[in-house]
XYZ file of C-alpha atoms in Angstrom:
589
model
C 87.090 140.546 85.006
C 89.965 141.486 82.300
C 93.231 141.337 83.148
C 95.567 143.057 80.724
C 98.953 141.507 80.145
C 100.238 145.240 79.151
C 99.765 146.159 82.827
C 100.034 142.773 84.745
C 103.274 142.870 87.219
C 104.442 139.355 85.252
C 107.862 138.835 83.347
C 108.161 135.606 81.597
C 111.777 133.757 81.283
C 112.994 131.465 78.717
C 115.407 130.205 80.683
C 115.836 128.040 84.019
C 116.381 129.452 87.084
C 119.849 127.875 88.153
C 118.619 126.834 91.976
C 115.520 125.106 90.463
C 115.624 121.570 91.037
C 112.021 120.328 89.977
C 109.914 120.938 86.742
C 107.028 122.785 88.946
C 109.655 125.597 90.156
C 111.516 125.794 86.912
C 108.463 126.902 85.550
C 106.379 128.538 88.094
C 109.269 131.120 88.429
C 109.486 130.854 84.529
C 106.046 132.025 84.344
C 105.998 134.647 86.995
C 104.029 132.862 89.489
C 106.639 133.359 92.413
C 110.201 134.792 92.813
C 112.777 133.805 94.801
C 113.494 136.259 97.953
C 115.938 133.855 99.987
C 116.063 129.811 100.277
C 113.116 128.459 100.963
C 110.788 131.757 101.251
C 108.826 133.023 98.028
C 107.332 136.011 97.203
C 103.963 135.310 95.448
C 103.314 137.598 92.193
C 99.649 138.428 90.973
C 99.170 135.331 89.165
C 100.507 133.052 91.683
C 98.683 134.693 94.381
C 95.327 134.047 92.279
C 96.152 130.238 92.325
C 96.928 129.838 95.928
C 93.200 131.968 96.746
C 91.680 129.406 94.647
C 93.142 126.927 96.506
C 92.125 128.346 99.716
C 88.942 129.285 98.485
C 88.120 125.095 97.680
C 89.700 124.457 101.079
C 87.409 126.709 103.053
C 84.543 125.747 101.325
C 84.812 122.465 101.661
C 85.556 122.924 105.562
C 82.924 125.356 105.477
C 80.550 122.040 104.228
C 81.429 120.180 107.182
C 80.442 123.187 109.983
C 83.935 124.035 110.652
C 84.895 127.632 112.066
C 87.732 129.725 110.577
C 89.894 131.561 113.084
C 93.163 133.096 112.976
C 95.929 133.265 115.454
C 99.017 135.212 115.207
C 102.141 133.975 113.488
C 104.178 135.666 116.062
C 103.786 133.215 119.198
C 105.160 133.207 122.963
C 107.174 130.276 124.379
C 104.860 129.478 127.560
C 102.473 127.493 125.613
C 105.351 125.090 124.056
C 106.902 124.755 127.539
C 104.005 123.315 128.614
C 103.643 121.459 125.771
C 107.577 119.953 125.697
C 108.120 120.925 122.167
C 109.815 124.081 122.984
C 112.966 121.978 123.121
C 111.792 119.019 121.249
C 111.507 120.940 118.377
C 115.600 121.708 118.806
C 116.631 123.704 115.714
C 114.046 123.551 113.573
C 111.950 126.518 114.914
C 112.376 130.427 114.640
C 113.073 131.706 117.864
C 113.475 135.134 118.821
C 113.089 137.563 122.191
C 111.792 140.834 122.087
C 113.066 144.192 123.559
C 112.178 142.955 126.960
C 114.181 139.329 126.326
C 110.628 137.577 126.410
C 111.109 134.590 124.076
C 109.184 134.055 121.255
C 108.978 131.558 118.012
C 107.169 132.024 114.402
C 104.643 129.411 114.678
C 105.655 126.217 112.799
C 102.406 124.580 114.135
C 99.195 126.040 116.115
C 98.261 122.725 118.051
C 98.922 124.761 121.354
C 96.757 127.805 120.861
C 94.081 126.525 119.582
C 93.654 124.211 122.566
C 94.206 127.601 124.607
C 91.701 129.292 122.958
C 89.110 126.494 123.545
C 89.913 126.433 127.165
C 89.616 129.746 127.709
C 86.263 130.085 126.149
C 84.389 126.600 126.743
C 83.937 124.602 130.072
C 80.854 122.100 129.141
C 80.593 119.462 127.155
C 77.284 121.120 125.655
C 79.442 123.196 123.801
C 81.305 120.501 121.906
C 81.697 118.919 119.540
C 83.892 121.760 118.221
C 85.829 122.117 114.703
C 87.616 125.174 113.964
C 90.576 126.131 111.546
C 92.876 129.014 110.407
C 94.401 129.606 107.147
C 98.015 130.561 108.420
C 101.258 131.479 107.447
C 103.811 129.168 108.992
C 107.764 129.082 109.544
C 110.197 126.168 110.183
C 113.913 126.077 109.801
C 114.445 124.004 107.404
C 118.233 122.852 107.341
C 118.068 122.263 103.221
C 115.395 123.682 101.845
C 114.873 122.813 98.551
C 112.113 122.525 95.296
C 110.728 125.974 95.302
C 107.315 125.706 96.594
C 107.497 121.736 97.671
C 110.394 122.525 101.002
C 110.678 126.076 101.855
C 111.065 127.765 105.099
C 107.768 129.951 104.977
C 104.884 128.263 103.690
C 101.278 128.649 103.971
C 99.244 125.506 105.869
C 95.271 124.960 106.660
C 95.338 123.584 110.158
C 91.906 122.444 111.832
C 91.344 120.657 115.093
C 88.328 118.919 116.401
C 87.345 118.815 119.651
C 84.869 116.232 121.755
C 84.304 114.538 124.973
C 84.860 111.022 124.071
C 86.788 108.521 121.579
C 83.818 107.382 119.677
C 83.587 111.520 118.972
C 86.869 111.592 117.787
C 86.009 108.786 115.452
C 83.044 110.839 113.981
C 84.992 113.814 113.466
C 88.028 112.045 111.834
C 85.688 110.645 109.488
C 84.111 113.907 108.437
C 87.041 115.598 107.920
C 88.520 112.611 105.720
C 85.551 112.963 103.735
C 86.155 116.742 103.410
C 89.636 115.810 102.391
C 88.893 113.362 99.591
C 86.358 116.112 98.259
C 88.964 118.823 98.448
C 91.489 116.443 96.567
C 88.893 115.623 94.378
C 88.751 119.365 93.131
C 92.572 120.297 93.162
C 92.659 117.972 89.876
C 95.985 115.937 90.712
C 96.044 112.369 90.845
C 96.455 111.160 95.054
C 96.575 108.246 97.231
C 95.540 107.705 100.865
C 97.924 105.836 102.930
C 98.418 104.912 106.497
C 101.234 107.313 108.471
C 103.103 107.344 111.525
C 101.752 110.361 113.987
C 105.542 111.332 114.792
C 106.021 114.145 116.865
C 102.501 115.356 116.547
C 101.643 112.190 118.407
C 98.153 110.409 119.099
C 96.746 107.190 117.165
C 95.365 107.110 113.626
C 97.118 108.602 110.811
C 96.507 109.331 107.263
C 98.415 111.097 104.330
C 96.836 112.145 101.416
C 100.235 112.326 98.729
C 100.185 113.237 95.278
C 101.218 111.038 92.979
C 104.834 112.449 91.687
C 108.001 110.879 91.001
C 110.095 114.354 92.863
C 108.302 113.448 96.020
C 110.200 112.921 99.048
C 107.586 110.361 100.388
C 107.991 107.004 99.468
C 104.957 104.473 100.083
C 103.592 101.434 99.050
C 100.277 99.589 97.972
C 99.582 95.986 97.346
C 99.038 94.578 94.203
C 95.969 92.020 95.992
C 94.496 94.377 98.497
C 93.606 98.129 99.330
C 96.919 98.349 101.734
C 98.763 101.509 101.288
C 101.377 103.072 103.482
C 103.906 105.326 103.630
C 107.123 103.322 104.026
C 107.538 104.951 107.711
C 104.404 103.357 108.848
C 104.870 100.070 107.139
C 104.811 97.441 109.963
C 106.671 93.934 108.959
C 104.605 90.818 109.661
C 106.549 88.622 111.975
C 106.959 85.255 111.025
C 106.255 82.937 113.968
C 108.730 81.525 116.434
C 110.832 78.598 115.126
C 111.979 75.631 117.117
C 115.771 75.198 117.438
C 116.276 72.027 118.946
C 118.807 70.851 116.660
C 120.410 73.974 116.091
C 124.174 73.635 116.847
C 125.709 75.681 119.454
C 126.621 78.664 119.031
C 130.229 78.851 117.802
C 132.584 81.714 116.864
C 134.982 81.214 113.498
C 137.217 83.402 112.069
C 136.229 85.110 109.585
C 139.487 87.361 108.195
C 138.895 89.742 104.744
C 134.953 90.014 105.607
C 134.425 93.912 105.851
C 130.940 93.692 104.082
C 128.044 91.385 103.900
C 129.164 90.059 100.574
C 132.456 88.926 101.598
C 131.493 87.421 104.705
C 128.873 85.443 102.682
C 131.307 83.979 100.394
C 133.594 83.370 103.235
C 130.930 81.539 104.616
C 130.312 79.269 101.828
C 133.307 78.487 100.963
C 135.026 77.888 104.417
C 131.584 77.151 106.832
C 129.236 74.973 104.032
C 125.337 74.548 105.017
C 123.905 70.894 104.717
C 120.741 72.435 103.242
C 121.514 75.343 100.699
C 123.717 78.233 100.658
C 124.426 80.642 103.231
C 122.615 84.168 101.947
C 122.695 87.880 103.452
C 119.432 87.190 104.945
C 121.249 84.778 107.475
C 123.018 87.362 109.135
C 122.342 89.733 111.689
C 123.882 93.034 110.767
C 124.298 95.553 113.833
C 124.039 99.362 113.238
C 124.279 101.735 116.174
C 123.140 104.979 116.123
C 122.980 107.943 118.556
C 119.653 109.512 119.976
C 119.648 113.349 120.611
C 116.935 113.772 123.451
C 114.972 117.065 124.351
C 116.980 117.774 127.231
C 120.376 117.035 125.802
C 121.090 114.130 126.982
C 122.584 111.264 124.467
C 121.618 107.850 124.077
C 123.433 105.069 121.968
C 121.216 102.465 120.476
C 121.716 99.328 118.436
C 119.932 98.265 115.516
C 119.752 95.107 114.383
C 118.528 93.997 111.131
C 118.835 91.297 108.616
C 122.181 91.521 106.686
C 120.295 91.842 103.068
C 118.440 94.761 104.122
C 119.618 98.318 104.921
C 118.384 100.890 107.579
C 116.478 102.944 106.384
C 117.190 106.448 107.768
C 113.768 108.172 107.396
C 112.141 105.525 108.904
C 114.117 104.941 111.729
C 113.651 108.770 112.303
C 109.927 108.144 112.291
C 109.596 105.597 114.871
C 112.155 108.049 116.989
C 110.272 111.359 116.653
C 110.705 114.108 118.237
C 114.194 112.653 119.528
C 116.785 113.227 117.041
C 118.817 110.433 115.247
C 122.717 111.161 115.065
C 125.622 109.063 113.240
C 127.636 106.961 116.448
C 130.666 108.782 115.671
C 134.479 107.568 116.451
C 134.311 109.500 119.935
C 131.393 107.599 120.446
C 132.996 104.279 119.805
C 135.706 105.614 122.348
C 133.228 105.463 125.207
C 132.528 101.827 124.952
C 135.967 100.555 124.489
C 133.992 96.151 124.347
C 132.168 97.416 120.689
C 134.828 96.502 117.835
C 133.792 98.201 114.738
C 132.809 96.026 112.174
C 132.357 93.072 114.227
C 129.270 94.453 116.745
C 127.035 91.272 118.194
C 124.592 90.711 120.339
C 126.551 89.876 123.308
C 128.008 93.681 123.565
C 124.508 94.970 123.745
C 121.600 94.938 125.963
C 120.912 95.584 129.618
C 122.941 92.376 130.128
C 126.163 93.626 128.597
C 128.939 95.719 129.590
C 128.052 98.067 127.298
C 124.273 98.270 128.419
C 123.600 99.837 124.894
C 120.140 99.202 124.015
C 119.298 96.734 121.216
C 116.480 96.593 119.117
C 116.018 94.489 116.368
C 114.105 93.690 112.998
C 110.906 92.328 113.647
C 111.835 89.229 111.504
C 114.556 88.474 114.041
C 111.699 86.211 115.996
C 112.915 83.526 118.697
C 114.218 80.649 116.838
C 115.796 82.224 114.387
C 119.422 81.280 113.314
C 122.010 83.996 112.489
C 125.556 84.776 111.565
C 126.788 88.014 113.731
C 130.174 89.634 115.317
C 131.480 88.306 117.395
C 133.057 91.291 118.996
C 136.296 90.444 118.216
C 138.373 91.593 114.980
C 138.134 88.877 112.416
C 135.503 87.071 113.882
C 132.015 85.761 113.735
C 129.083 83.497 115.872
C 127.854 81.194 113.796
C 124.561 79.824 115.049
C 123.303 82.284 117.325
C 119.896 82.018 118.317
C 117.223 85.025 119.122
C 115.681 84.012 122.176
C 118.492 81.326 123.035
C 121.806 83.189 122.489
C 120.393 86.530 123.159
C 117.605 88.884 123.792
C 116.739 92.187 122.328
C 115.595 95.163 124.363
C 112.415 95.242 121.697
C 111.372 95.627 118.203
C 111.807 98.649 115.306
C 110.306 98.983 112.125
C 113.584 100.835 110.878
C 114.856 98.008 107.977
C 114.092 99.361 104.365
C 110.777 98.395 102.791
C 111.193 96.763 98.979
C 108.995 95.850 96.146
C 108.460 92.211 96.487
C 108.445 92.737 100.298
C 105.061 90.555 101.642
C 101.638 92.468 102.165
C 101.151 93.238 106.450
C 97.659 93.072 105.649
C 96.874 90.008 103.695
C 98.099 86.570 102.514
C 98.955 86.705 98.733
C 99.644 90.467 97.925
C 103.213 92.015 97.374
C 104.399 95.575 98.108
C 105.072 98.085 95.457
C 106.589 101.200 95.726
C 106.183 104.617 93.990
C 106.528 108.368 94.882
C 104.627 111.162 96.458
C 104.258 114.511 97.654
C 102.522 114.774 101.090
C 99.666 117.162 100.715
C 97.147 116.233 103.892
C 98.056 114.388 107.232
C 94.836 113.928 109.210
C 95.655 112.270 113.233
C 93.263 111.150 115.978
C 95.575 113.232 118.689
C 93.469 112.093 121.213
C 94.673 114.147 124.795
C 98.026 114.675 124.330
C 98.077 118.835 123.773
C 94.731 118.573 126.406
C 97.042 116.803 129.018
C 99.434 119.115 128.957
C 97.596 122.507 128.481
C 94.530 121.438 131.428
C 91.669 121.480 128.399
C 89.182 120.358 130.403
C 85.210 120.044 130.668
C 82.721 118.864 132.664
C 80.663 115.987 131.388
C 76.639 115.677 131.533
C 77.196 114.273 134.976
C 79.048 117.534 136.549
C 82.752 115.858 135.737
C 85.472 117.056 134.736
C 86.886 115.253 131.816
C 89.783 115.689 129.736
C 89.074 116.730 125.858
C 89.794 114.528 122.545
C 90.891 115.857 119.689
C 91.912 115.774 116.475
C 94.313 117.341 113.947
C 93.987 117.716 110.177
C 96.796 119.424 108.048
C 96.485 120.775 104.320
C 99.407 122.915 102.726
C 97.902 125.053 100.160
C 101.209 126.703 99.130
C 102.315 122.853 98.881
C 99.146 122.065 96.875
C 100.378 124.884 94.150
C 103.652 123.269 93.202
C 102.286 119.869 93.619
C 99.312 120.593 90.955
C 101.859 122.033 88.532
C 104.163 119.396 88.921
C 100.993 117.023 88.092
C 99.601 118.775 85.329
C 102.930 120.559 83.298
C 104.403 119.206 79.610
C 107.182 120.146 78.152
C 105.249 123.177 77.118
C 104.732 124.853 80.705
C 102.080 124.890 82.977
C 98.420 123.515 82.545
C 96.243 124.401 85.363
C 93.042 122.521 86.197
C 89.821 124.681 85.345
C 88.882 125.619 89.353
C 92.299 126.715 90.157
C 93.933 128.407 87.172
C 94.660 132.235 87.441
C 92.121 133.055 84.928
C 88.956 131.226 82.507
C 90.818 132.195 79.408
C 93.756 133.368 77.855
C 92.628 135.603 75.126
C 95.589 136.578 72.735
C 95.238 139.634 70.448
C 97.525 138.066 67.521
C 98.330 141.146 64.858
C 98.487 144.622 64.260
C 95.524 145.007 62.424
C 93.039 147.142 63.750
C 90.433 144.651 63.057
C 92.044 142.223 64.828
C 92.725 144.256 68.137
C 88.671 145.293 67.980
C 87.584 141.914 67.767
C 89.901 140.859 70.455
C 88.430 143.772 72.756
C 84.864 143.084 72.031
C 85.248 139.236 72.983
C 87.438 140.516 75.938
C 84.583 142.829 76.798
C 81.584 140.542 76.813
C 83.156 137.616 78.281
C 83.608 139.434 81.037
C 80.043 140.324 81.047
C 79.114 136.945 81.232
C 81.099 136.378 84.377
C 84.318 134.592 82.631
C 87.585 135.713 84.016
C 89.540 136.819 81.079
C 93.916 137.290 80.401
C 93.762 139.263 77.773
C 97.520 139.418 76.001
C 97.192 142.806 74.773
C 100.510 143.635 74.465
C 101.512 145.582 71.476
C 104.949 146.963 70.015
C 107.446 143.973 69.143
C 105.489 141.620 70.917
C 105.262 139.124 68.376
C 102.422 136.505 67.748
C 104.768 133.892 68.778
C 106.278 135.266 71.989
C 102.491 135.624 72.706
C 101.644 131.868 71.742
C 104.465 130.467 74.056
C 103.514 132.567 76.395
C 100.258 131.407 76.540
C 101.586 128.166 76.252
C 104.308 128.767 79.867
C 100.987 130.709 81.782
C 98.917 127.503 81.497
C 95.101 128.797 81.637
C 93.139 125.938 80.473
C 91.655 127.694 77.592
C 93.425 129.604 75.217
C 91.316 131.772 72.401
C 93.306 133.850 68.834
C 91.993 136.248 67.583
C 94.592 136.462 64.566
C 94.497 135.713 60.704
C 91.401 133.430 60.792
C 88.896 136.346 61.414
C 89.095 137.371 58.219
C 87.460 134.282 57.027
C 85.238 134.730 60.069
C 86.948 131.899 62.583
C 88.857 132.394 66.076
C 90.848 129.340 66.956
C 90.470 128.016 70.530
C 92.881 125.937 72.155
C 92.956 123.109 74.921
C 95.859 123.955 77.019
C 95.622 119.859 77.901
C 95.279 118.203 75.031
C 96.556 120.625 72.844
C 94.205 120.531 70.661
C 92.146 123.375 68.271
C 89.268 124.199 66.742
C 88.248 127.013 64.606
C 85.265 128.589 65.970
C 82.815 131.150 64.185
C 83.511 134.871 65.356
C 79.771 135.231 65.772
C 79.470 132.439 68.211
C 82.755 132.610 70.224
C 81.590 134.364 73.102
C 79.070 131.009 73.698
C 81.142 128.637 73.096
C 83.297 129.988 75.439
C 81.071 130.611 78.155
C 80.348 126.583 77.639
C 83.408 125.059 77.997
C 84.352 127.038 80.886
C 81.079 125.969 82.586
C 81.031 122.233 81.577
């Protein structure tokens, strides 16, 4: 196939868009891959559109491997199913929701989990017809509240979605597996560098949980590996190790001090130290128990205050928190708040205003380092004041654990003795989840087993965003040049670029446009003439990112073409009479 650049629907820009934010939509817009149509949706132009097919394309083959079904459901969905479900409300403002002339309400699908369930149960009843994986290739809608990075946050994207279904847990264990296989060799072929870590199932609920991120320092996903074992995690699902229980015997009573002039953790540290002195070393922020409260937005309205304790040297951490809270909503406890519970004085929160116990009755939940035993500094609930010595498990009980204090790079390995966490950034491309019978609870997916029982179906999610997986391979692949595309995704085989006026030239260019295309290589042939110069044409070339870029220009008349590597940047000058082959090799190596 030839694709002329005199007729392609493509304008190139030299400069930046002004809402770009990341290198991959600077110049995917740049290049005329996508345009802008309103935050967060994108129309695709012809050569972005080629890209995300070839995406698709490796997706569905690879799904294809594995025996799963394509389908596809509507984008336009009706509420019923997601009543049933609960995430009609859960899902609070994030959806599109709209009624039709009738007033019947209905959403644009952020997520299928509910209809494909439906679909199953209203075409299968035994378990002879399962196991069961089927997908769709779908366009999907959320309202996003800032969406942002062109391709990487918008409002409309496009998302693979396949489920699995079977009659029993060890099934869902078989079908996980074979779809994480199908995932590595799908990653394998995008050509960005990726990491598999363990997740938190959030909203979607069930067990297991996987992400496959790409590596990229604009991700919004932060995780971590260890620098002894194969641990990796997104910082959401990162589970502390709790030190064992300490004995406290000899630990002093607990005694409240005044502590005037101590509005942060600093201060009352060196408050501490200079006017409280430990026998054994210095007091540190790790020895106190800082108190945050926040406010939980349920499904159905209601609110919920809730106390978070966690070591005074470490920091909630907002996104996880909000993970181990999914789908309720986590709100700042605002000053009418604190006018409800009139026994909280800001800045001085402890233990003994929260818990069941309390006269608050706010719920407290606490670091998993806080472990019985252990010895801490805290408010004392009165201005200018602080316990000293308060004991977990003597002084005061929590309600229960969170994993909501920020993870660090020195922080120990959950998963083995003598590793360390480190941290880096990623893009979250894949999210695979052992569901189990959450959706099948609710929805009555049910089918009778080999002994005439009816049984409730497993399944299983897997997510891959393919519009995602553009921006993400850009941002993995650009220089300061523009794009470079990996070979099984790039818009075309070759850039060929006609670089002169002379009629020689211009044949030559047409004849190796011509017969490349015979042999099957897809060709972008820069044709353009009039004050198109050979430069504008070069860093064109250079912006489009095809992995191979051919000239026909001055050389030929010493008999050479010069072919480029869009990656390394480097050339060689090849003869005219054997351009065609060496073409047709490197694009099939």
């Amino acid at each position: 196939m030839i694709t002329r650049m005199s007729r392609l629907f493509v304008r190139t820009l030299r400069e930046d868009p002004v809402d770009a934010e990341v290198p991959s939509h600077r110049l995917l817009v740049r290049a005329g891959y996508i345009r802008r149509a309103a935050p967060g949706i994108y129309t695709w132009l012809p050569l972005g559109l080629r890209v995300l097919r070839r995406v698709e394309d490796i997706i569905r083959e690879e799904m294809d491997a594995i025996g799963a079904q394509e389908l596809l459901f509507p984008a336009l969905l009706p509420r019923e199913p997601y009543e049933a479900s609960g995430r009609w409300s859960e899902y609070g403002d994030g959806i599109f929701r709209l009624k039709d002339r009738k007033g019947a309400d209905y959403l644009l699908g952020p997520t299928h989990e509910e209809m494909f369930t439906l679909v199953v149960k209203d075409l299968y009843s035994s378990y002879k017809d399962l196991p069961l994986a089927i997908y769709q290739i779908q366009t999907k809608y959320r309202d996003e509240a800032r969406p942002r990075a062109g391709l990487l946050r918008g409002r409309e994207f496009v998302m693979k979605d396949s489920y699995s279904f079977v009659v029993d847990d060890a099934g869902l264990e078989r079908s996980y597996q074979m779809h994480r296989v199908a995932y590595v060799r799908i990653f394998d072929r995008l050509g960005f560098e990726y990491v598999i870590v363990k997740a938190t199932s959030g909203a979607m609920g069930g067990s297991k949980s996987e992400e496959f991120l790409a590596r990229a320092e604009v991700g919004e996903d932060t995780y971590v590996r260890c620098t002894n074992c194969d641990y990796a995690a997104n910082v959401e699902a990162v589970q502390v190790r709790a030190p064992a229980p300490i004995p406290y015997d000899d630990v002093p009573d607990a005694h409240a001090e005044q502590t005037p002039g101590t509005p942060t953790i600093e201060s009352l540290v060196n408050h501490l130290n200079e006017n409280f002195p430990r026998s054994d070393r210095p007091w540190a922020a790790a020895d106190t128990l800082k108190n945050v409260l926040v406010v939980l937005k349920h499904a159905d309205g209601t609110r919920e205050p809730v106390a978070i304790g966690v070591p005074g040297d470490r920091e909630v951490d907002q996104k996880r928190l909000e993970g181990q809270m999914e789908p309720t909503e986590v709100e700042p406890f605002g000053e009418a708040d604190f006018a409800k519970y009139p026994s909280l004085v800001k800045g001085y929160i402890g233990p003994a205003a929260l818990g069941e116990k309390s006269e608050s009755e706010i719920r407290f939940l606490v670091d998993p380092r806080v472990v019985e035993g252990t010895r801490w500094v805290t408010g004392a609930n009165v201005d200018g004041s602080h316990v000293i010595d308060m004991v977990a498990g003597r002084d005061f009980v929590p309600d229960g654990t969170i994993e909501a204090a920020d993870v660090r790079d020195g922080d120990a390995c959950p998963n083995c003795e003598d590793g360390t966490l480190e941290s880096a950034r990623g893009i979250e491309m894949g999210h695979i989840f052992q569901l189990g019978r959450k959706y099948a609870d609710a929805l009555d997916l049910k089918v009778l087993d080999e002994n005439g029982k009816l049984v409730t179906v497993t399944m299983g999610s897997y997510g891959i965003g393919p519009s995602r997986a553009v921006a993400a391979i850009a941002e993995g692949t650009l220089d300061d040049r523009g794009l470079i595309w990996p070979r099984e995704v790039a818009p075309a085989d070759v850039h060929l670029v006609s670089a002169g006026k002379d009629e020689a030239v211009i044949a030559a260019a047409e004849r190796i446009a011509h017969e490349l295309s015979h042999e099957g290589v897809d060709v972008l042939y820069d044709d353009r003439a009039g004050k198109i110069s050979p430069g504008v044409k070069f860093k064109d070339a250079e912006l489009i990112g095809v992995p191979t870029i051919v000239v026909v220009g001055k050389g030929l008349a010493d008999g050479t073409i010069e072919v480029k590597d869009r990656a390394s940047g480097t050339s060689e000058d090849v003869p005219a009479e054997r351009i065609v082959d060496h073409v047709v090799r490197l694009v099939r190596t």
